[in-house]
């Protein structure tokens, strides 16, 4: 079951989305008071949100200097996605061999439920269900070390993995890619599960790169003004 998000988690997602969209450019100092006014919250959730984002590599936090938006190079992002793809593929492969009957049933049921979310274009619900889907494979690998690495990489790449779902039609395509993984896992096809997950993670990176490129090409030359209607997204 997905937990109810805190104000800090909701706010960290909003800030991450704006960084990835170019509204908060690399090198920008993230002033807590300015961000609090921008999103209509107090400074406490802003401070907590920035701490959460520091683990993703999107921002740097330094003593007495505060938070700054990082410049993430294409090479750095590519190495992270390659690592994530290999670890996710290993989890899928091991899950196909090690999952219990009950775990396989849970994976099948969860995957089938996600079809409705994709059909309804419920992006937020699908994003949360997607986390659980991959989590089922991490746990199903029955290897605590690999599971810990997978979860750590997922935290690092979370903003990028969320952003890919903004692409038109991405929910349906993501579910179709999951279907190939699930079929292989349930058939105990280790090689097939490994390949299907590698392909899936490669598509995730490609979709994000395409979105990021489109955002850069559409960005105005001057710095955008602060958004005014943000309070409904981050509740007090």
Short mmCIF file of C-alpha atoms in Angstrom, two decimals:
data_model
loop_
_atom_site.label_atom_id
_atom_site.label_comp_id
_atom_site.label_asym_id
_atom_site.label_seq_id
_atom_site.Cartn_x
_atom_site.Cartn_y
_atom_site.Cartn_z
CA UNK A 1 0.00 0.00 0.00
CA UNK A 2 1.28 3.46 -0.92
CA UNK A 3 1.74 5.76 2.07
CA UNK A 4 0.15 9.21 2.25
CA UNK A 5 2.74 11.71 1.12
CA UNK A 6 3.97 14.37 3.50
CA UNK A 7 4.06 18.05 2.58
CA UNK A 8 7.82 17.76 2.18
CA UNK A 9 7.49 14.84 -0.26
CA UNK A 10 4.85 16.65 -2.32
CA UNK A 11 6.95 19.78 -2.35
CA UNK A 12 10.13 17.92 -3.31
CA UNK A 13 8.30 16.51 -6.32
CA UNK A 14 7.13 19.97 -7.39
CA UNK A 15 10.62 21.42 -7.05
CA UNK A 16 12.13 18.46 -8.92
CA UNK A 17 9.60 18.85 -11.74
CA UNK A 18 10.48 22.53 -12.09
CA UNK A 19 14.22 21.79 -12.10
CA UNK A 20 13.81 19.16 -14.81
CA UNK A 21 11.56 21.49 -16.83
CA UNK A 22 14.20 24.24 -16.68
CA UNK A 23 12.09 26.65 -14.60
CA UNK A 24 14.74 26.43 -11.86
CA UNK A 25 18.00 26.45 -13.88
CA UNK A 26 21.40 24.99 -12.92
CA UNK A 27 23.39 27.24 -10.62
CA UNK A 28 20.29 28.88 -9.12
CA UNK A 29 20.43 29.42 -5.36
CA UNK A 30 17.29 27.94 -3.80
CA UNK A 31 16.33 30.38 -1.10
CA UNK A 32 14.04 28.74 1.47
CA UNK A 33 12.01 31.89 2.09
CA UNK A 34 11.50 32.52 -1.63
CA UNK A 35 10.43 28.92 -2.20
CA UNK A 36 8.07 29.08 0.78
CA UNK A 37 6.31 32.12 -0.73
CA UNK A 38 6.32 30.54 -4.19
CA UNK A 39 4.52 27.40 -3.04
CA UNK A 40 2.45 28.92 -0.26
CA UNK A 41 3.95 26.90 2.59
CA UNK A 42 6.12 27.54 5.63
CA UNK A 43 9.91 27.21 5.56
CA UNK A 44 9.91 23.90 7.45
CA UNK A 45 8.52 21.71 4.61
CA UNK A 46 10.78 23.60 2.18
CA UNK A 47 13.83 22.75 4.28
CA UNK A 48 12.72 19.11 4.51
CA UNK A 49 12.00 18.96 0.76
CA UNK A 50 15.47 20.24 -0.07
CA UNK A 51 16.99 17.58 2.16
CA UNK A 52 15.03 14.93 0.27
CA UNK A 53 16.20 16.34 -3.07
CA UNK A 54 19.84 16.39 -2.01
CA UNK A 55 19.83 12.59 -2.23
CA UNK A 56 18.76 12.67 -5.88
CA UNK A 57 21.72 14.67 -7.11
CA UNK A 58 19.48 17.46 -8.44
CA UNK A 59 20.74 19.95 -5.87
CA UNK A 60 23.78 20.57 -3.70
CA UNK A 61 23.45 21.65 -0.07
CA UNK A 62 26.50 23.20 1.56
CA UNK A 63 26.92 24.52 5.13
CA UNK A 64 26.25 28.28 5.34
CA UNK A 65 25.72 28.44 1.55
CA UNK A 66 22.39 26.64 1.34
CA UNK A 67 20.99 24.76 -1.66
CA UNK A 68 21.92 25.22 -5.31
CA UNK A 69 20.56 23.52 -8.42
CA UNK A 70 23.21 21.16 -9.78
CA UNK A 71 24.32 20.78 -13.37
CA UNK A 72 23.77 17.09 -14.15
CA UNK A 73 25.75 16.07 -17.22
CA UNK A 74 24.41 13.74 -19.90
CA UNK A 75 27.27 11.33 -19.15
CA UNK A 76 26.47 11.25 -15.43
CA UNK A 77 22.79 10.60 -16.07
CA UNK A 78 23.58 7.90 -18.61
CA UNK A 79 25.82 6.01 -16.19
CA UNK A 80 23.06 6.12 -13.56
CA UNK A 81 20.46 4.77 -15.97
CA UNK A 82 22.82 2.02 -17.15
CA UNK A 83 23.41 0.98 -13.55
CA UNK A 84 19.69 1.14 -12.80
CA UNK A 85 18.88 -0.96 -15.87
CA UNK A 86 21.37 -3.66 -14.95
CA UNK A 87 20.18 -3.87 -11.35
CA UNK A 88 16.48 -3.86 -12.31
CA UNK A 89 17.16 -6.57 -14.90
CA UNK A 90 18.96 -8.66 -12.28
CA UNK A 91 15.98 -8.30 -9.95
CA UNK A 92 13.58 -9.41 -12.70
CA UNK A 93 15.80 -12.36 -13.57
CA UNK A 94 16.15 -13.49 -9.97
CA UNK A 95 12.44 -12.93 -9.31
CA UNK A 96 11.59 -15.28 -12.17
CA UNK A 97 13.60 -17.97 -10.39
CA UNK A 98 12.95 -17.20 -6.73
CA UNK A 99 9.46 -15.76 -6.31
CA UNK A 100 7.06 -17.84 -4.24
CA UNK A 101 3.63 -18.78 -5.57
CA UNK A 102 2.07 -16.07 -3.42
CA UNK A 103 4.51 -13.44 -4.67
CA UNK A 104 3.78 -14.37 -8.27
CA UNK A 105 0.06 -14.06 -7.61
CA UNK A 106 0.58 -10.60 -6.06
CA UNK A 107 2.67 -9.48 -9.03
CA UNK A 108 0.01 -10.65 -11.49
CA UNK A 109 -2.83 -8.99 -9.56
CA UNK A 110 -0.94 -5.71 -9.18
CA UNK A 111 -0.03 -5.64 -12.86
CA UNK A 112 -3.65 -6.27 -13.87
CA UNK A 113 -4.83 -3.46 -11.58
CA UNK A 114 -2.37 -1.06 -13.21
CA UNK A 115 -4.10 -1.61 -16.55
CA UNK A 116 -7.09 0.33 -15.24
CA UNK A 117 -4.89 3.21 -14.09
CA UNK A 118 -3.23 3.41 -17.49
CA UNK A 119 -6.58 3.30 -19.29
CA UNK A 120 -7.93 6.07 -17.04
CA UNK A 121 -4.79 8.19 -17.63
CA UNK A 122 -4.41 8.49 -13.85
CA UNK A 123 -0.79 9.61 -13.85
CA UNK A 124 -0.30 10.13 -10.12
CA UNK A 125 -1.88 6.82 -9.16
CA UNK A 126 0.11 5.02 -11.87
CA UNK A 127 3.37 6.55 -10.64
CA UNK A 128 2.69 5.24 -7.13
CA UNK A 129 1.61 1.83 -8.45
CA UNK A 130 4.74 1.71 -10.58
CA UNK A 131 6.90 2.07 -7.47
CA UNK A 132 5.11 -0.89 -5.91
CA UNK A 133 5.41 -2.93 -9.11
CA UNK A 134 9.17 -2.58 -9.18
CA UNK A 135 9.31 -3.07 -5.42
CA UNK A 136 7.60 -6.45 -5.80
CA UNK A 137 10.38 -7.52 -8.16
CA UNK A 138 13.09 -6.22 -5.82
CA UNK A 139 11.64 -8.24 -2.93
CA UNK A 140 10.96 -11.21 -5.20
CA UNK A 141 14.64 -11.45 -6.08
CA UNK A 142 15.22 -12.68 -2.49
CA UNK A 143 18.64 -11.03 -2.38
CA UNK A 144 18.81 -8.29 0.24
CA UNK A 145 22.03 -6.76 -1.09
CA UNK A 146 20.68 -6.36 -4.62
CA UNK A 147 17.36 -5.11 -3.27
CA UNK A 148 19.11 -2.41 -1.22
CA UNK A 149 21.14 -1.29 -4.24
CA UNK A 150 18.01 -1.19 -6.41
CA UNK A 151 16.14 0.95 -3.89
CA UNK A 152 19.09 3.33 -3.48
CA UNK A 153 19.39 3.81 -7.24
CA UNK A 154 15.64 4.30 -7.53
CA UNK A 155 15.77 7.10 -4.93
CA UNK A 156 18.58 8.75 -6.90
CA UNK A 157 16.71 8.55 -10.21
CA UNK A 158 13.19 9.10 -8.89
CA UNK A 159 12.68 12.61 -10.34
CA UNK A 160 13.73 11.42 -13.80
CA UNK A 161 11.60 8.29 -13.62
CA UNK A 162 8.58 10.38 -12.59
CA UNK A 163 9.15 12.89 -15.39
CA UNK A 164 8.91 10.26 -18.15
CA UNK A 165 5.20 9.79 -17.41
CA UNK A 166 4.51 13.30 -18.72
CA UNK A 167 5.05 12.01 -22.27
CA UNK A 168 1.78 11.48 -24.19
CA UNK A 169 0.71 7.84 -24.18
CA UNK A 170 3.50 6.83 -21.83
CA UNK A 171 1.25 5.12 -19.27
CA UNK A 172 -0.10 2.63 -21.82
CA UNK A 173 3.35 1.96 -23.26
CA UNK A 174 4.85 1.51 -19.80
CA UNK A 175 2.15 -1.02 -18.93
CA UNK A 176 2.81 -2.91 -22.17
CA UNK A 177 6.52 -3.05 -21.31
CA UNK A 178 5.64 -4.30 -17.83
CA UNK A 179 3.49 -6.99 -19.42
CA UNK A 180 6.50 -8.52 -21.14
CA UNK A 181 8.39 -8.56 -17.84
CA UNK A 182 5.48 -10.11 -15.95
CA UNK A 183 4.89 -12.80 -18.57
CA UNK A 184 8.54 -13.82 -18.41
CA UNK A 185 8.66 -13.80 -14.61
CA UNK A 186 5.50 -15.90 -14.31
CA UNK A 187 6.84 -18.34 -16.93
CA UNK A 188 10.12 -18.62 -14.96
CA UNK A 189 11.92 -17.38 -18.08
CA UNK A 190 15.00 -15.82 -16.48
CA UNK A 191 16.64 -14.69 -19.73
CA UNK A 192 13.37 -13.25 -21.01
CA UNK A 193 12.71 -11.35 -17.79
CA UNK A 194 16.24 -9.93 -17.83
CA UNK A 195 15.92 -8.76 -21.44
CA UNK A 196 12.41 -7.35 -21.04
CA UNK A 197 13.46 -5.26 -18.03
CA UNK A 198 16.60 -3.99 -19.78
CA UNK A 199 14.46 -2.86 -22.71
CA UNK A 200 11.96 -1.23 -20.36
CA UNK A 201 14.60 0.76 -18.49
CA UNK A 202 16.25 1.79 -21.76
CA UNK A 203 12.91 3.18 -22.97
CA UNK A 204 12.46 5.03 -19.68
CA UNK A 205 15.76 6.83 -20.24
CA UNK A 206 15.01 7.56 -23.90
CA UNK A 207 11.60 9.06 -23.07
CA UNK A 208 13.08 11.27 -20.37
CA UNK A 209 15.91 12.46 -22.66
CA UNK A 210 13.39 13.35 -25.38
CA UNK A 211 11.24 15.28 -22.89
CA UNK A 212 14.25 17.12 -21.48
CA UNK A 213 15.40 18.07 -24.97
CA UNK A 214 11.95 19.40 -25.84
CA UNK A 215 11.81 21.41 -22.61
CA UNK A 216 15.20 23.01 -23.31
CA UNK A 217 14.20 23.97 -26.85
CA UNK A 218 10.97 25.57 -25.64
CA UNK A 219 12.46 27.39 -22.65
CA UNK A 220 12.45 31.23 -22.93
CA UNK A 221 15.85 32.98 -22.86
CA UNK A 222 15.02 34.97 -19.73
CA UNK A 223 14.33 33.55 -16.29
CA UNK A 224 10.63 32.79 -15.82
CA UNK A 225 8.59 34.55 -13.18
CA UNK A 226 7.51 32.62 -10.08
CA UNK A 227 4.37 30.56 -10.49
CA UNK A 228 1.35 31.99 -8.65
CA UNK A 229 -1.10 29.11 -8.51
CA UNK A 230 0.82 26.43 -6.64
CA UNK A 231 -1.02 26.16 -3.34
CA UNK A 232 -3.49 23.53 -4.50
CA UNK A 233 -0.65 21.14 -5.33
CA UNK A 234 1.11 21.32 -1.98
CA UNK A 235 -1.37 21.37 0.86
CA UNK A 236 -0.57 23.20 4.05
#
